[in-house]
PDB file of C-alpha atoms and ligand atoms in Angstrom:
ATOM      1  CA  MET A 162      29.889 -73.030   5.089  1.00  0.00           C
ATOM      2  CA  GLU A 163      33.528 -73.480   6.071  1.00  0.00           C
ATOM      3  CA  PRO A 164      34.381 -77.159   6.264  1.00  0.00           C
ATOM      4  CA  SER A 165      36.017 -78.515   9.387  1.00  0.00           C
ATOM      5  CA  PHE A 166      39.076 -80.730   9.138  1.00  0.00           C
ATOM      6  CA  HIS A 167      39.063 -81.978  12.703  1.00  0.00           C
ATOM      7  CA  GLY A 168      39.362 -85.585  11.451  1.00  0.00           C
ATOM      8  CA  LEU A 169      43.076 -85.004  10.781  1.00  0.00           C
ATOM      9  CA  LYS A 170      44.021 -85.461  14.414  1.00  0.00           C
ATOM     10  CA  ALA A 171      42.160 -88.796  14.695  1.00  0.00           C
ATOM     11  CA  LEU A 172      43.805 -89.973  11.481  1.00  0.00           C
ATOM     12  CA  ARG A 173      47.256 -89.035  12.786  1.00  0.00           C
ATOM     13  CA  LEU A 174      46.680 -90.708  16.165  1.00  0.00           C
ATOM     14  CA  GLN A 175      45.396 -93.831  14.369  1.00  0.00           C
ATOM     15  CA  ARG A 176      48.810 -94.025  12.694  1.00  0.00           C
ATOM     16  CA  GLN A 177      50.404 -93.310  16.092  1.00  0.00           C
ATOM     17  CA  TRP A 178      52.281 -90.424  14.549  1.00  0.00           C
ATOM     18  CA  SER A 179      53.494 -87.375  16.446  1.00  0.00           C
ATOM     19  CA  LEU A 180      53.084 -83.986  14.762  1.00  0.00           C
ATOM     20  CA  ASP A 181      56.821 -84.214  14.001  1.00  0.00           C
ATOM     21  CA  LYS A 182      56.408 -87.540  12.238  1.00  0.00           C
ATOM     22  CA  ALA A 183      53.312 -86.347  10.304  1.00  0.00           C
ATOM     23  CA  SER A 184      55.270 -83.299   9.219  1.00  0.00           C
ATOM     24  CA  GLN A 185      58.158 -85.470   7.961  1.00  0.00           C
ATOM     25  CA  LYS A 186      55.766 -87.777   6.081  1.00  0.00           C
ATOM     26  CA  THR A 187      53.722 -85.028   4.426  1.00  0.00           C
ATOM     27  CA  GLY A 188      56.189 -82.184   3.974  1.00  0.00           C
ATOM     28  CA  VAL A 189      53.645 -79.885   5.649  1.00  0.00           C
ATOM     29  CA  SER A 190      54.967 -77.869   8.591  1.00  0.00           C
ATOM     30  CA  LYS A 191      54.129 -78.938  12.125  1.00  0.00           C
ATOM     31  CA  ALA A 192      52.626 -75.519  12.805  1.00  0.00           C
ATOM     32  CA  MET A 193      50.295 -75.800   9.795  1.00  0.00           C
ATOM     33  CA  LEU A 194      49.236 -79.365  10.675  1.00  0.00           C
ATOM     34  CA  GLY A 195      48.470 -78.230  14.233  1.00  0.00           C
ATOM     35  CA  GLN A 196      46.395 -75.293  12.941  1.00  0.00           C
ATOM     36  CA  ILE A 197      44.410 -77.575  10.624  1.00  0.00           C
ATOM     37  CA  GLU A 198      43.768 -80.054  13.455  1.00  0.00           C
ATOM     38  CA  ARG A 199      42.526 -77.270  15.725  1.00  0.00           C
ATOM     39  CA  GLY A 200      40.317 -75.794  12.993  1.00  0.00           C
ATOM     40  CA  GLU A 201      42.334 -72.572  12.971  1.00  0.00           C
ATOM     41  CA  SER A 202      43.371 -72.893   9.347  1.00  0.00           C
ATOM     42  CA  SER A 203      41.819 -74.329   6.192  1.00  0.00           C
ATOM     43  CA  PRO A 204      44.278 -76.274   4.057  1.00  0.00           C
ATOM     44  CA  THR A 205      44.830 -75.410   0.392  1.00  0.00           C
ATOM     45  CA  LEU A 206      44.359 -78.096  -2.237  1.00  0.00           C
ATOM     46  CA  ASN A 207      48.129 -78.506  -2.543  1.00  0.00           C
ATOM     47  CA  THR A 208      48.389 -79.041   1.219  1.00  0.00           C
ATOM     48  CA  LEU A 209      45.560 -81.595   1.105  1.00  0.00           C
ATOM     49  CA  TRP A 210      47.346 -83.519  -1.657  1.00  0.00           C
ATOM     50  CA  LYS A 211      50.587 -83.493   0.370  1.00  0.00           C
ATOM     51  CA  ILE A 212      48.712 -84.832   3.385  1.00  0.00           C
ATOM     52  CA  ALA A 213      47.010 -87.528   1.274  1.00  0.00           C
ATOM     53  CA  GLN A 214      50.362 -88.633  -0.144  1.00  0.00           C
ATOM     54  CA  GLY A 215      52.096 -88.643   3.247  1.00  0.00           C
ATOM     55  CA  PHE A 216      49.305 -90.726   4.789  1.00  0.00           C
ATOM     56  CA  GLU A 217      49.215 -93.004   1.684  1.00  0.00           C
ATOM     57  CA  LEU A 218      45.566 -92.185   1.063  1.00  0.00           C
ATOM     58  CA  SER A 219      43.741 -91.257  -2.119  1.00  0.00           C
ATOM     59  CA  PHE A 220      42.177 -87.803  -2.267  1.00  0.00           C
ATOM     60  CA  SER A 221      38.635 -89.068  -1.611  1.00  0.00           C
ATOM     61  CA  GLN A 222      39.867 -91.267   1.266  1.00  0.00           C
ATOM     62  CA  LEU A 223      41.555 -88.269   2.850  1.00  0.00           C
ATOM     63  CA  MET A 224      38.446 -86.108   2.494  1.00  0.00           C
ATOM     64  CA  ALA A 225      36.250 -88.831   4.016  1.00  0.00           C
ATOM     65  CA  ASN A 226      38.682 -89.034   6.960  1.00  0.00           C
ATOM     66  CA  LEU A 227      39.028 -85.290   7.422  1.00  0.00           C
ATOM     67  CA  MET A 228      35.316 -84.584   7.244  1.00  0.00           C
ATOM     68  CA  PRO A 229      33.824 -87.741   8.780  1.00  0.00           C
ATOM     69  CA  ASP A 230      30.461 -86.095   9.462  1.00  0.00           C
ATOM     70  CA  GLN A 231      29.728 -85.812   5.733  1.00  0.00           C
ATOM     71  CA  GLY A 232      28.339 -89.077   4.372  1.00  0.00           C
ATOM     72  CA  ILE A 233      29.777 -90.598   1.211  1.00  0.00           C
ATOM     73  CA  GLY A 234      27.539 -89.844  -1.753  1.00  0.00           C
ATOM     74  CA  ASP A 235      26.002 -86.954   0.143  1.00  0.00           C
ATOM     75  CA  ARG A 236      29.100 -84.850  -0.082  1.00  0.00           C
ATOM     76  CA  GLU A 237      29.085 -81.100  -0.459  1.00  0.00           C
ATOM     77  CA  PRO A 238      31.578 -79.846  -3.018  1.00  0.00           C
ATOM     78  CA  PHE A 239      34.746 -78.675  -1.289  1.00  0.00           C
ATOM     79  CA  ALA A 240      35.819 -75.274  -2.598  1.00  0.00           C
ATOM     80  CA  PRO A 241      39.008 -73.969  -0.970  1.00  0.00           C
ATOM     81  CA  HIS A 242      38.955 -70.220  -0.526  1.00  0.00           C
ATOM     82  CA  ALA A 243      40.182 -68.266  -3.580  1.00  0.00           C
ATOM     83  CA  SER A 244      41.240 -71.417  -5.462  1.00  0.00           C
ATOM     84  CA  GLY A 245      38.560 -71.140  -8.151  1.00  0.00           C
ATOM     85  CA  LEU A 246      38.092 -74.881  -7.911  1.00  0.00           C
ATOM     86  CA  ALA A 247      35.405 -77.025  -6.294  1.00  0.00           C
ATOM     87  CA  VAL A 248      35.952 -80.764  -5.756  1.00  0.00           C
ATOM     88  CA  LYS A 249      33.371 -83.423  -5.020  1.00  0.00           C
ATOM     89  CA  THR A 250      33.749 -87.196  -4.629  1.00  0.00           C
ATOM     90  CA  LEU A 251      31.504 -89.119  -7.036  1.00  0.00           C
ATOM     91  CA  ILE A 252      32.947 -92.604  -6.599  1.00  0.00           C
ATOM     92  CA  PRO A 253      35.052 -93.050  -3.436  1.00  0.00           C
ATOM     93  CA  TYR A 254      38.360 -94.877  -3.771  1.00  0.00           C
ATOM     94  CA  ASP A 255      37.762 -98.520  -4.695  1.00  0.00           C
ATOM     95  CA  PRO A 256      40.579-100.856  -3.595  1.00  0.00           C
ATOM     96  CA  GLN A 257      39.798-103.380  -6.374  1.00  0.00           C
ATOM     97  CA  MET A 258      39.865-100.739  -9.128  1.00  0.00           C
ATOM     98  CA  LYS A 259      42.590 -98.749  -7.348  1.00  0.00           C
ATOM     99  CA  ALA A 260      40.735 -95.690  -8.585  1.00  0.00           C
ATOM    100  CA  GLU A 261      38.337 -92.930  -7.596  1.00  0.00           C
ATOM    101  CA  LEU A 262      36.149 -90.511  -9.541  1.00  0.00           C
ATOM    102  CA  LEU A 263      36.068 -86.821  -8.653  1.00  0.00           C
ATOM    103  CA  GLU A 264      33.885 -84.068 -10.077  1.00  0.00           C
ATOM    104  CA  LEU A 265      35.597 -80.709 -10.483  1.00  0.00           C
ATOM    105  CA  THR A 266      34.316 -77.250 -11.325  1.00  0.00           C
ATOM    106  CA  LEU A 267      36.916 -74.707 -12.413  1.00  0.00           C
ATOM    107  CA  SER A 268      35.804 -71.060 -12.374  1.00  0.00           C
ATOM    108  CA  PRO A 269      36.019 -68.827 -15.462  1.00  0.00           C
ATOM    109  CA  GLY A 270      39.563 -67.658 -16.219  1.00  0.00           C
ATOM    110  CA  CYS A 271      41.132 -69.857 -13.513  1.00  0.00           C
ATOM    111  CA  LEU A 272      44.405 -71.759 -13.591  1.00  0.00           C
ATOM    112  CA  ARG A 273      45.077 -74.578 -11.142  1.00  0.00           C
ATOM    113  CA  GLU A 274      48.598 -75.984 -10.971  1.00  0.00           C
ATOM    114  CA  SER A 275      49.184 -79.377  -9.395  1.00  0.00           C
ATOM    115  CA  ALA A 276      52.354 -80.830  -7.949  1.00  0.00           C
ATOM    116  CA  PRO A 277      53.272 -84.364  -9.122  1.00  0.00           C
ATOM    117  CA  HIS A 278      51.367 -87.205  -7.494  1.00  0.00           C
ATOM    118  CA  GLU A 279      53.193 -90.399  -6.534  1.00  0.00           C
ATOM    119  CA  ALA A 280      54.909 -92.544  -9.182  1.00  0.00           C
ATOM    120  CA  GLY A 281      52.524 -94.187 -11.659  1.00  0.00           C
ATOM    121  CA  VAL A 282      49.409 -92.158 -10.823  1.00  0.00           C
ATOM    122  CA  ARG A 283      47.284 -91.539 -13.939  1.00  0.00           C
ATOM    123  CA  GLU A 284      44.431 -89.106 -14.495  1.00  0.00           C
ATOM    124  CA  HIS A 285      41.617 -89.362 -17.047  1.00  0.00           C
ATOM    125  CA  ILE A 286      39.896 -86.029 -17.557  1.00  0.00           C
ATOM    126  CA  ILE A 287      36.397 -86.099 -19.061  1.00  0.00           C
ATOM    127  CA  LEU A 288      35.141 -82.618 -19.904  1.00  0.00           C
ATOM    128  CA  LEU A 289      31.381 -82.344 -19.438  1.00  0.00           C
ATOM    129  CA  ARG A 290      30.702 -78.634 -19.899  1.00  0.00           C
ATOM    130  CA  GLY A 291      32.657 -75.537 -20.891  1.00  0.00           C
ATOM    131  CA  VAL A 292      36.232 -75.365 -22.169  1.00  0.00           C
ATOM    132  CA  LEU A 293      39.331 -76.730 -20.481  1.00  0.00           C
ATOM    133  CA  SER A 294      43.036 -76.993 -21.252  1.00  0.00           C
ATOM    134  CA  ILE A 295      45.312 -79.476 -19.535  1.00  0.00           C
ATOM    135  CA  GLN A 296      49.068 -79.135 -19.230  1.00  0.00           C
ATOM    136  CA  ALA A 297      50.947 -82.432 -19.144  1.00  0.00           C
ATOM    137  CA  ASN A 298      54.440 -83.294 -20.396  1.00  0.00           C
ATOM    138  CA  GLY A 299      54.978 -79.541 -20.615  1.00  0.00           C
ATOM    139  CA  GLN A 300      52.329 -79.232 -23.349  1.00  0.00           C
ATOM    140  CA  TRP A 301      48.887 -77.679 -23.259  1.00  0.00           C
ATOM    141  CA  GLN A 302      45.995 -79.693 -24.681  1.00  0.00           C
ATOM    142  CA  ALA A 303      42.634 -77.963 -25.297  1.00  0.00           C
ATOM    143  CA  LEU A 304      39.530 -80.103 -24.726  1.00  0.00           C
ATOM    144  CA  ALA A 305      35.993 -79.666 -26.017  1.00  0.00           C
ATOM    145  CA  ALA A 306      32.960 -80.909 -24.105  1.00  0.00           C
ATOM    146  CA  GLY A 307      32.703 -84.684 -24.384  1.00  0.00           C
ATOM    147  CA  GLN A 308      36.436 -85.208 -24.915  1.00  0.00           C
ATOM    148  CA  VAL A 309      38.607 -87.428 -22.739  1.00  0.00           C
ATOM    149  CA  PHE A 310      42.287 -86.812 -22.012  1.00  0.00           C
ATOM    150  CA  GLU A 311      44.587 -89.196 -20.178  1.00  0.00           C
ATOM    151  CA  PHE A 312      47.996 -88.307 -18.782  1.00  0.00           C
ATOM    152  CA  MET A 313      50.618 -89.430 -16.278  1.00  0.00           C
ATOM    153  CA  ALA A 314      50.061 -87.286 -13.196  1.00  0.00           C
ATOM    154  CA  ASP A 315      53.386 -88.133 -11.499  1.00  0.00           C
ATOM    155  CA  GLN A 316      54.798 -84.949 -13.000  1.00  0.00           C
ATOM    156  CA  PRO A 317      53.740 -81.308 -12.706  1.00  0.00           C
ATOM    157  CA  HIS A 318      50.422 -80.686 -14.447  1.00  0.00           C
ATOM    158  CA  ALA A 319      47.831 -77.921 -14.654  1.00  0.00           C
ATOM    159  CA  TYR A 320      44.204 -77.240 -15.523  1.00  0.00           C
ATOM    160  CA  ARG A 321      43.045 -73.970 -17.096  1.00  0.00           C
ATOM    161  CA  ASN A 322      39.652 -72.559 -18.006  1.00  0.00           C
ATOM    162  CA  ASP A 323      40.091 -69.960 -20.757  1.00  0.00           C
ATOM    163  CA  ASP A 324      36.458 -68.955 -20.863  1.00  0.00           C
ATOM    164  CA  ALA A 325      35.741 -65.573 -19.256  1.00  0.00           C
ATOM    165  CA  GLU A 326      32.169 -66.386 -18.271  1.00  0.00           C
ATOM    166  CA  ALA A 327      31.392 -70.081 -18.009  1.00  0.00           C
ATOM    167  CA  ALA A 328      32.732 -72.547 -15.463  1.00  0.00           C
ATOM    168  CA  ALA A 329      34.321 -75.772 -16.732  1.00  0.00           C
ATOM    169  CA  LEU A 330      32.737 -78.928 -15.324  1.00  0.00           C
ATOM    170  CA  PHE A 331      34.777 -82.122 -15.602  1.00  0.00           C
ATOM    171  CA  HIS A 332      35.310 -85.557 -14.165  1.00  0.00           C
ATOM    172  CA  ASN A 333      38.703 -86.792 -13.038  1.00  0.00           C
ATOM    173  CA  LEU A 334      39.161 -90.555 -12.870  1.00  0.00           C
ATOM    174  CA  ILE A 335      42.366 -91.102 -10.885  1.00  0.00           C
ATOM    175  CA  PHE A 336      44.250 -94.419 -10.910  1.00  0.00           C
ATOM    176  CA  TYR A 337      46.686 -95.268  -8.105  1.00  0.00           C
ATOM    177  CA  PRO A 338      48.471 -98.355  -9.508  1.00  0.00           C
ATOM    178  CA  GLN A 339      50.415 -98.912  -6.270  1.00  0.00           C
ATOM    179  CA  GLY A 340      47.128 -99.012  -4.335  1.00  0.00           C
ATOM    180  CA  ARG A 341      46.259 -97.102  -1.181  1.00  0.00           C
ATOM    181  CA  ILE A 342      45.765 -98.097   2.438  1.00  0.00           C
ATOM    182  CA  SER A 343      42.052 -98.821   2.938  1.00  0.00           C
TER     183      SER A 343
HETATM  184 MN1   MN B 594      46.292 -83.911 -10.271  1.00  0.00          MN
END
């Protein structure tokens, strides 16, 4: 089922932002934002992260706002078309912890590159099943199931599944030390 992102318009109007202003804040074109609001286009993961950053929301906060008809804890994994990655919120953003926990499934042979998050953001990757390599500080680190890897995510980073057959299942505990609007 294709998810609907109609919550974006309500979120933008709540901020009293024009499409122009939202475009300036997020770095996503006005045309693309308009298409997402009207359900004419599904955003990529990179676009979603840009929107989250521009609206000063964590990833799980953004998803809860964009897809308000899906209850927290009862969330379908979100799998952007052709990305090879599915994302699900396990623990929604907690303002006391300034953190959230996501569950990710990366398809066999897939590489997912991520733009830097805002200054100070840290990721803890916990590999549950399969094999996974993480690129941080320009270096690749291979993880085995059960291993934990922490890195500063305010720089380019990437996730890669080198297995040809099995998906990699991992948790991503993301800290936002500057906090998010809640
Ligand atoms: Mn990331």
